[in-house]
PDB file of C-alpha atoms and ligand atoms in Angstrom:
ATOM      1  CA  LYS A 163      43.891 -86.945  19.461  1.00 98.00           C
ATOM      2  CA  LYS A 164      45.450 -89.287  22.003  1.00 98.00           C
ATOM      3  CA  VAL A 165      44.255 -92.870  21.915  1.00 99.00           C
ATOM      4  CA  ALA A 166      44.808 -95.719  24.381  1.00 99.00           C
ATOM      5  CA  VAL A 167      44.382 -99.314  23.229  1.00 99.00           C
ATOM      6  CA  LEU A 168      43.365-102.018  25.709  1.00 98.00           C
ATOM      7  CA  ILE A 169      44.436-105.556  24.832  1.00 98.00           C
ATOM      8  CA  SER A 170      44.726-109.068  26.243  1.00 98.00           C
ATOM      9  CA  GLY A 171      46.477-110.931  23.444  1.00 98.00           C
ATOM     10  CA  SER A 172      48.333-110.954  20.167  1.00 98.00           C
ATOM     11  CA  GLY A 173      47.395-107.412  19.217  1.00 98.00           C
ATOM     12  CA  THR A 174      47.071-107.656  15.442  1.00 98.00           C
ATOM     13  CA  ASN A 175      44.344-105.001  15.621  1.00 98.00           C
ATOM     14  CA  LEU A 176      46.614-102.878  17.789  1.00 99.00           C
ATOM     15  CA  GLN A 177      49.255-103.219  15.065  1.00 99.00           C
ATOM     16  CA  ALA A 178      46.778-102.083  12.404  1.00 99.00           C
ATOM     17  CA  LEU A 179      45.940 -99.023  14.522  1.00 99.00           C
ATOM     18  CA  ILE A 180      49.619 -98.241  15.145  1.00 99.00           C
ATOM     19  CA  ASP A 181      50.376 -98.513  11.419  1.00 99.00           C
ATOM     20  CA  ASP A 182      47.456 -96.236  10.532  1.00 99.00           C
ATOM     21  CA  SER A 183      48.394 -93.727  13.229  1.00 98.00           C
ATOM     22  CA  LEU A 184      51.836 -93.309  11.676  1.00 98.00           C
ATOM     23  CA  LYS A 185      50.442 -92.158   8.322  1.00 98.00           C
ATOM     24  CA  HIS A 186      50.928 -88.430   7.757  1.00 98.00           C
ATOM     25  CA  ASP A 187      47.183 -87.719   7.524  1.00 98.00           C
ATOM     26  CA  SER A 188      46.177 -89.634  10.638  1.00 98.00           C
ATOM     27  CA  PRO A 189      43.990 -87.653  13.063  1.00 98.00           C
ATOM     28  CA  TYR A 190      45.139 -89.718  16.049  1.00 98.00           C
ATOM     29  CA  SER A 191      48.188 -91.177  17.733  1.00 98.00           C
ATOM     30  CA  ILE A 192      48.396 -94.219  19.986  1.00 98.00           C
ATOM     31  CA  THR A 193      50.049 -93.024  23.171  1.00 98.00           C
ATOM     32  CA  LEU A 194      49.281 -95.831  25.614  1.00 99.00           C
ATOM     33  CA  VAL A 195      48.688 -99.586  25.485  1.00 99.00           C
ATOM     34  CA  VAL A 196      47.170-101.308  28.518  1.00 98.00           C
ATOM     35  CA  SER A 197      47.041-105.083  28.931  1.00 98.00           C
ATOM     36  CA  ASN A 198      45.514-107.205  31.670  1.00 98.00           C
ATOM     37  CA  VAL A 199      47.842-110.042  30.634  1.00 98.00           C
ATOM     38  CA  ALA A 200      51.530-109.573  31.433  1.00 98.00           C
ATOM     39  CA  ASP A 201      52.875-111.609  28.513  1.00 98.00           C
ATOM     40  CA  ALA A 202      50.441-110.458  25.824  1.00 98.00           C
ATOM     41  CA  TYR A 203      52.363-110.243  22.552  1.00 98.00           C
ATOM     42  CA  GLY A 204      50.685-106.926  21.810  1.00 98.00           C
ATOM     43  CA  LEU A 205      52.843-105.325  24.520  1.00 98.00           C
ATOM     44  CA  GLN A 206      55.918-106.122  22.447  1.00 98.00           C
ATOM     45  CA  ARG A 207      54.306-104.549  19.397  1.00 99.00           C
ATOM     46  CA  ALA A 208      53.758-101.375  21.424  1.00 98.00           C
ATOM     47  CA  GLN A 209      57.307-101.320  22.744  1.00 98.00           C
ATOM     48  CA  GLN A 210      58.625-101.829  19.218  1.00 98.00           C
ATOM     49  CA  ALA A 211      56.727 -98.687  18.230  1.00 98.00           C
ATOM     50  CA  SER A 212      58.016 -96.815  21.317  1.00 98.00           C
ATOM     51  CA  ILE A 213      54.543 -96.582  22.808  1.00 98.00           C
ATOM     52  CA  GLN A 214      54.160 -96.546  26.596  1.00 98.00           C
ATOM     53  CA  THR A 215      52.655 -99.677  28.065  1.00 98.00           C
ATOM     54  CA  CYS A 216      51.250-100.804  31.371  1.00 98.00           C
ATOM     55  CA  VAL A 217      49.921-104.061  32.749  1.00 98.00           C
ATOM     56  CA  VAL A 218      46.911-104.037  35.048  1.00 98.00           C
ATOM     57  CA  ASP A 219      46.283-107.595  36.195  1.00 98.00           C
ATOM     58  CA  HIS A 220      42.587-108.076  36.937  1.00 97.00           C
ATOM     59  CA  LYS A 221      43.434-110.894  39.367  1.00 97.00           C
ATOM     60  CA  GLN A 222      44.974-108.326  41.737  1.00 97.00           C
ATOM     61  CA  PHE A 223      41.635-106.547  42.245  1.00 97.00           C
ATOM     62  CA  LYS A 224      38.656-107.447  44.372  1.00 97.00           C
ATOM     63  CA  SER A 225      36.066-106.024  42.034  1.00 96.00           C
ATOM     64  CA  ARG A 226      35.567-105.059  38.405  1.00 96.00           C
ATOM     65  CA  GLU A 227      35.161-101.411  39.489  1.00 96.00           C
ATOM     66  CA  GLU A 228      38.525-101.315  41.270  1.00 97.00           C
ATOM     67  CA  PHE A 229      40.224-102.888  38.242  1.00 98.00           C
ATOM     68  CA  ASP A 230      38.590-100.383  35.886  1.00 97.00           C
ATOM     69  CA  ASN A 231      39.450 -97.499  38.216  1.00 98.00           C
ATOM     70  CA  ARG A 232      43.128 -98.379  38.057  1.00 98.00           C
ATOM     71  CA  ILE A 233      42.979 -98.453  34.268  1.00 98.00           C
ATOM     72  CA  ASP A 234      41.137 -95.139  34.313  1.00 98.00           C
ATOM     73  CA  GLN A 235      43.915 -93.599  36.439  1.00 98.00           C
ATOM     74  CA  HIS A 236      46.443 -94.608  33.763  1.00 98.00           C
ATOM     75  CA  LEU A 237      44.226 -93.157  31.031  1.00 98.00           C
ATOM     76  CA  LYS A 238      43.897 -89.875  32.942  1.00 98.00           C
ATOM     77  CA  SER A 239      47.585 -89.544  33.678  1.00 98.00           C
ATOM     78  CA  HIS A 240      48.315 -89.949  29.955  1.00 98.00           C
ATOM     79  CA  ASN A 241      45.631 -87.406  28.970  1.00 98.00           C
ATOM     80  CA  ILE A 242      43.858 -89.943  26.813  1.00 98.00           C
ATOM     81  CA  ASP A 243      40.988 -88.688  24.627  1.00 98.00           C
ATOM     82  CA  PHE A 244      39.713 -91.976  23.191  1.00 98.00           C
ATOM     83  CA  VAL A 245      39.889 -95.664  24.113  1.00 98.00           C
ATOM     84  CA  CYS A 246      39.932 -98.701  21.810  1.00 99.00           C
ATOM     85  CA  LEU A 247      39.196-102.203  23.069  1.00 98.00           C
ATOM     86  CA  ALA A 248      41.157-104.479  20.744  1.00 98.00           C
ATOM     87  CA  GLY A 249      40.838-108.044  21.918  1.00 98.00           C
ATOM     88  CA  PHE A 250      40.468-106.912  25.536  1.00 98.00           C
ATOM     89  CA  MET A 251      38.901-109.970  27.150  1.00 96.00           C
ATOM     90  CA  ARG A 252      37.338-108.299  30.186  1.00 96.00           C
ATOM     91  CA  ILE A 253      33.854-106.901  30.538  1.00 94.00           C
ATOM     92  CA  VAL A 254      34.094-103.287  31.650  1.00 96.00           C
ATOM     93  CA  SER A 255      31.908-101.889  34.452  1.00 97.00           C
ATOM     94  CA  ASP A 256      28.891 -99.638  33.857  1.00 97.00           C
ATOM     95  CA  GLN A 257      30.769 -96.874  35.632  1.00 97.00           C
ATOM     96  CA  PHE A 258      33.712 -97.109  33.227  1.00 98.00           C
ATOM     97  CA  VAL A 259      31.375 -97.283  30.223  1.00 98.00           C
ATOM     98  CA  GLU A 260      29.635 -94.113  31.440  1.00 97.00           C
ATOM     99  CA  LYS A 261      32.941 -92.274  31.951  1.00 98.00           C
ATOM    100  CA  TRP A 262      34.047 -93.043  28.399  1.00 98.00           C
ATOM    101  CA  ARG A 263      30.626 -92.808  26.791  1.00 98.00           C
ATOM    102  CA  GLY A 264      30.990 -91.795  23.147  1.00 98.00           C
ATOM    103  CA  ARG A 265      34.785 -92.041  23.372  1.00 98.00           C
ATOM    104  CA  MET A 266      35.316 -95.811  23.568  1.00 98.00           C
ATOM    105  CA  LEU A 267      35.183 -98.296  20.669  1.00 98.00           C
ATOM    106  CA  ASN A 268      35.241-102.089  20.568  1.00 98.00           C
ATOM    107  CA  ILE A 269      35.835-104.467  17.681  1.00 98.00           C
ATOM    108  CA  HIS A 270      33.853-107.684  17.434  1.00 98.00           C
ATOM    109  CA  PRO A 271      34.517-110.458  14.895  1.00 98.00           C
ATOM    110  CA  SER A 272      30.968-110.822  13.530  1.00 98.00           C
ATOM    111  CA  LEU A 273      28.330-108.783  11.798  1.00 98.00           C
ATOM    112  CA  LEU A 274      26.488-107.510  14.863  1.00 98.00           C
ATOM    113  CA  PRO A 275      23.807-107.797  16.113  1.00 98.00           C
ATOM    114  CA  SER A 276      24.355-111.435  15.124  1.00 98.00           C
ATOM    115  CA  PHE A 277      26.733-113.671  17.060  1.00 98.00           C
ATOM    116  CA  LYS A 278      27.511-111.710  20.216  1.00 98.00           C
ATOM    117  CA  GLY A 279      29.743-113.059  22.970  1.00 97.00           C
ATOM    118  CA  LEU A 280      32.469-115.691  22.777  1.00 96.00           C
ATOM    119  CA  HIS A 281      33.440-118.422  20.253  1.00 98.00           C
ATOM    120  CA  VAL A 282      32.070-116.239  17.529  1.00 98.00           C
ATOM    121  CA  HIS A 283      33.450-118.108  14.509  1.00 98.00           C
ATOM    122  CA  ARG A 284      32.140-121.380  15.920  1.00 98.00           C
ATOM    123  CA  GLN A 285      28.692-119.813  16.291  1.00 98.00           C
ATOM    124  CA  VAL A 286      28.898-118.570  12.696  1.00 98.00           C
ATOM    125  CA  LEU A 287      29.891-121.971  11.290  1.00 98.00           C
ATOM    126  CA  GLN A 288      27.205-123.710  13.315  1.00 98.00           C
ATOM    127  CA  ALA A 289      24.552-121.329  12.053  1.00 98.00           C
ATOM    128  CA  GLY A 290      25.608-122.046   8.463  1.00 98.00           C
ATOM    129  CA  VAL A 291      25.537-118.417   7.326  1.00 98.00           C
ATOM    130  CA  ARG A 292      27.498-117.706   4.128  1.00 98.00           C
ATOM    131  CA  VAL A 293      28.652-114.196   5.024  1.00 98.00           C
ATOM    132  CA  SER A 294      30.489-113.026   8.123  1.00 98.00           C
ATOM    133  CA  GLY A 295      32.624-110.014   8.981  1.00 98.00           C
ATOM    134  CA  CYS A 296      33.436-107.608  11.749  1.00 99.00           C
ATOM    135  CA  THR A 297      31.871-104.658  13.542  1.00 98.00           C
ATOM    136  CA  VAL A 298      33.355-101.621  15.247  1.00 98.00           C
ATOM    137  CA  HIS A 299      30.900-100.110  17.712  1.00 98.00           C
ATOM    138  CA  PHE A 300      30.678 -97.676  20.596  1.00 98.00           C
ATOM    139  CA  VAL A 301      30.864 -99.477  23.917  1.00 98.00           C
ATOM    140  CA  SER A 302      27.603 -99.430  25.846  1.00 97.00           C
ATOM    141  CA  ASN A 303      26.585-101.415  28.917  1.00 94.00           C
ATOM    142  CA  GLU A 304      24.968-104.058  26.746  1.00 95.00           C
ATOM    143  CA  LEU A 305      27.681-106.575  25.765  1.00 94.00           C
ATOM    144  CA  ASP A 306      28.511-106.168  22.045  1.00 96.00           C
ATOM    145  CA  GLY A 307      25.394-104.002  21.853  1.00 96.00           C
ATOM    146  CA  GLY A 308      26.505-100.374  21.341  1.00 97.00           C
ATOM    147  CA  ALA A 309      25.865 -98.228  18.268  1.00 98.00           C
ATOM    148  CA  ILE A 310      27.645 -99.415  15.141  1.00 98.00           C
ATOM    149  CA  LEU A 311      30.299 -97.307  13.385  1.00 98.00           C
ATOM    150  CA  THR A 312      31.800 -99.536  10.698  1.00 98.00           C
ATOM    151  CA  GLN A 313      31.348-103.069   9.414  1.00 98.00           C
ATOM    152  CA  ALA A 314      33.114-105.137   6.777  1.00 98.00           C
ATOM    153  CA  THR A 315      32.027-108.450   5.280  1.00 98.00           C
ATOM    154  CA  VAL A 316      33.876-111.605   4.243  1.00 98.00           C
ATOM    155  CA  PRO A 317      32.510-114.792   2.672  1.00 98.00           C
ATOM    156  CA  VAL A 318      32.200-117.993   4.669  1.00 98.00           C
ATOM    157  CA  LEU A 319      33.686-120.624   2.344  1.00 98.00           C
ATOM    158  CA  PRO A 320      32.764-124.314   2.158  1.00 97.00           C
ATOM    159  CA  ASN A 321      34.811-126.390   4.601  1.00 96.00           C
ATOM    160  CA  ASP A 322      36.113-123.331   6.465  1.00 98.00           C
ATOM    161  CA  THR A 323      37.536-124.098   9.896  1.00 98.00           C
ATOM    162  CA  GLU A 324      37.245-121.651  12.792  1.00 98.00           C
ATOM    163  CA  ASP A 325      40.870-120.701  12.160  1.00 98.00           C
ATOM    164  CA  ASP A 326      40.287-120.069   8.440  1.00 98.00           C
ATOM    165  CA  LEU A 327      37.378-117.813   9.223  1.00 98.00           C
ATOM    166  CA  CYS A 328      39.195-116.074  12.057  1.00 98.00           C
ATOM    167  CA  GLU A 329      42.072-115.212   9.745  1.00 98.00           C
ATOM    168  CA  ARG A 330      39.799-113.927   6.947  1.00 98.00           C
ATOM    169  CA  VAL A 331      37.759-111.826   9.385  1.00 98.00           C
ATOM    170  CA  LYS A 332      40.925-110.381  10.941  1.00 98.00           C
ATOM    171  CA  THR A 333      42.044-109.051   7.560  1.00 98.00           C
ATOM    172  CA  ALA A 334      38.722-107.175   7.446  1.00 98.00           C
ATOM    173  CA  GLU A 335      39.134-106.020  11.065  1.00 98.00           C
ATOM    174  CA  HIS A 336      42.483-104.447  10.295  1.00 98.00           C
ATOM    175  CA  LYS A 337      40.772-102.090   7.825  1.00 98.00           C
ATOM    176  CA  ALA A 338      37.531-101.487   9.712  1.00 98.00           C
ATOM    177  CA  PHE A 339      39.060-100.468  13.049  1.00 99.00           C
ATOM    178  CA  PRO A 340      41.351 -97.692  11.754  1.00 98.00           C
ATOM    179  CA  GLU A 341      38.514 -96.464   9.558  1.00 98.00           C
ATOM    180  CA  ALA A 342      36.159 -96.218  12.552  1.00 98.00           C
ATOM    181  CA  LEU A 343      38.776 -94.561  14.758  1.00 98.00           C
ATOM    182  CA  ARG A 344      39.421 -91.948  12.064  1.00 98.00           C
ATOM    183  CA  LEU A 345      35.697 -91.198  11.834  1.00 98.00           C
ATOM    184  CA  LEU A 346      35.507 -90.687  15.585  1.00 98.00           C
ATOM    185  CA  THR A 347      38.750 -88.765  16.149  1.00 98.00           C
ATOM    186  CA  SER A 348      38.133 -86.428  13.216  1.00 98.00           C
ATOM    187  CA  GLN A 349      34.641 -85.662  14.562  1.00 98.00           C
ATOM    188  CA  LYS A 350      32.751 -87.042  11.593  1.00 98.00           C
ATOM    189  CA  VAL A 351      30.566 -89.026  13.970  1.00 98.00           C
ATOM    190  CA  MET A 352      29.414 -88.815  17.554  1.00 98.00           C
ATOM    191  CA  LEU A 353      27.225 -90.770  19.919  1.00 98.00           C
ATOM    192  CA  GLY A 354      23.843 -89.128  20.470  1.00 98.00           C
ATOM    193  CA  GLN A 355      22.013 -88.940  23.806  1.00 97.00           C
ATOM    194  CA  ASP A 356      19.668 -91.697  22.564  1.00 96.00           C
ATOM    195  CA  GLY A 357      22.600 -94.082  22.059  1.00 96.00           C
ATOM    196  CA  ARG A 358      22.500 -93.839  18.264  1.00 97.00           C
ATOM    197  CA  VAL A 359      25.276 -92.641  15.985  1.00 98.00           C
ATOM    198  CA  ILE A 360      25.031 -89.078  14.671  1.00 98.00           C
ATOM    199  CA  TRP A 361      26.806 -88.578  11.323  1.00 98.00           C
ATOM    200  CA  LEU A 362      28.107 -85.007  11.208  1.00 96.00           C
TER     201      LEU A 362
HETATM  202  C1  GRF B 205      39.705-109.951  17.307  1.00 76.68           C
HETATM  203  O1  GRF B 205      39.137-110.971  16.560  1.00 76.68           O
HETATM  204  C2  GRF B 205      38.650-109.026  17.844  1.00 76.68           C
HETATM  205  O2  GRF B 205      37.554-108.891  17.007  1.00 76.68           O
HETATM  206  C3  GRF B 205      38.246-109.717  19.118  1.00 76.68           C
HETATM  207  O3  GRF B 205      39.448-110.231  19.641  1.00 76.68           O
HETATM  208  C4  GRF B 205      40.362-110.479  18.581  1.00 76.68           C
HETATM  209  C5  GRF B 205      41.638-109.778  18.914  1.00 76.68           C
HETATM  210  O4  GRF B 205      42.666-110.132  18.033  1.00 76.68           O
HETATM  211  N1  GRF B 205      37.549-108.794  19.999  1.00 76.68           N
HETATM  212  P1  GRF B 205      44.071-109.374  18.034  1.00 76.68           P
HETATM  213  O5  GRF B 205      44.648-109.501  19.429  1.00 76.68           O
HETATM  214  O6  GRF B 205      43.835-107.948  17.649  1.00 76.68           O
HETATM  215  O7  GRF B 205      44.892-110.113  17.024  1.00 76.68           O
END
């Protein structure tokens, strides 16, 4: 199965997906990386792995729909089957979500449904919870609200800074995302009409 990864930044999750895709038993390959940020380090990771890249700068578009449409054109021309949002810092339009319904995953650095949105590790530390983690979920039109595929937990340690927690959660992300993408691309799960995961 052909997978495109959408990024805006460093791309450590992209790297984890690339590494997993190169294993002999992987059901998917990463064939396109799209970034809305021209100097995102993740683009270099892709080029290093000889994966095609393109930059679609959201600032060049009048509306979210036009921006998403351009991305969609790239996905179509590369015959992409599945899309992963890996640190892609744009909200996608309802139209785009509908087009890729059941075929688009996002990773979020908390145990959803807790701590949606931005500054997640700060929210976690402020709440004083002792466990955090990450969630891979289908993308729906509710922000960080789609059906959950995989989660992994990490402890929140005394005196953790946001950076400490971010780093610990990322280690968990790098396992959870490939695991979720394997489930989806090997048809072990699908998204039901009611928006819930069906385990096949
Ligand atoms: C990750 O923490 C992910 O959960 C969030 O954005 C971050 C991306 O990090 N959505 P990276 O670019 O994969 O290193």
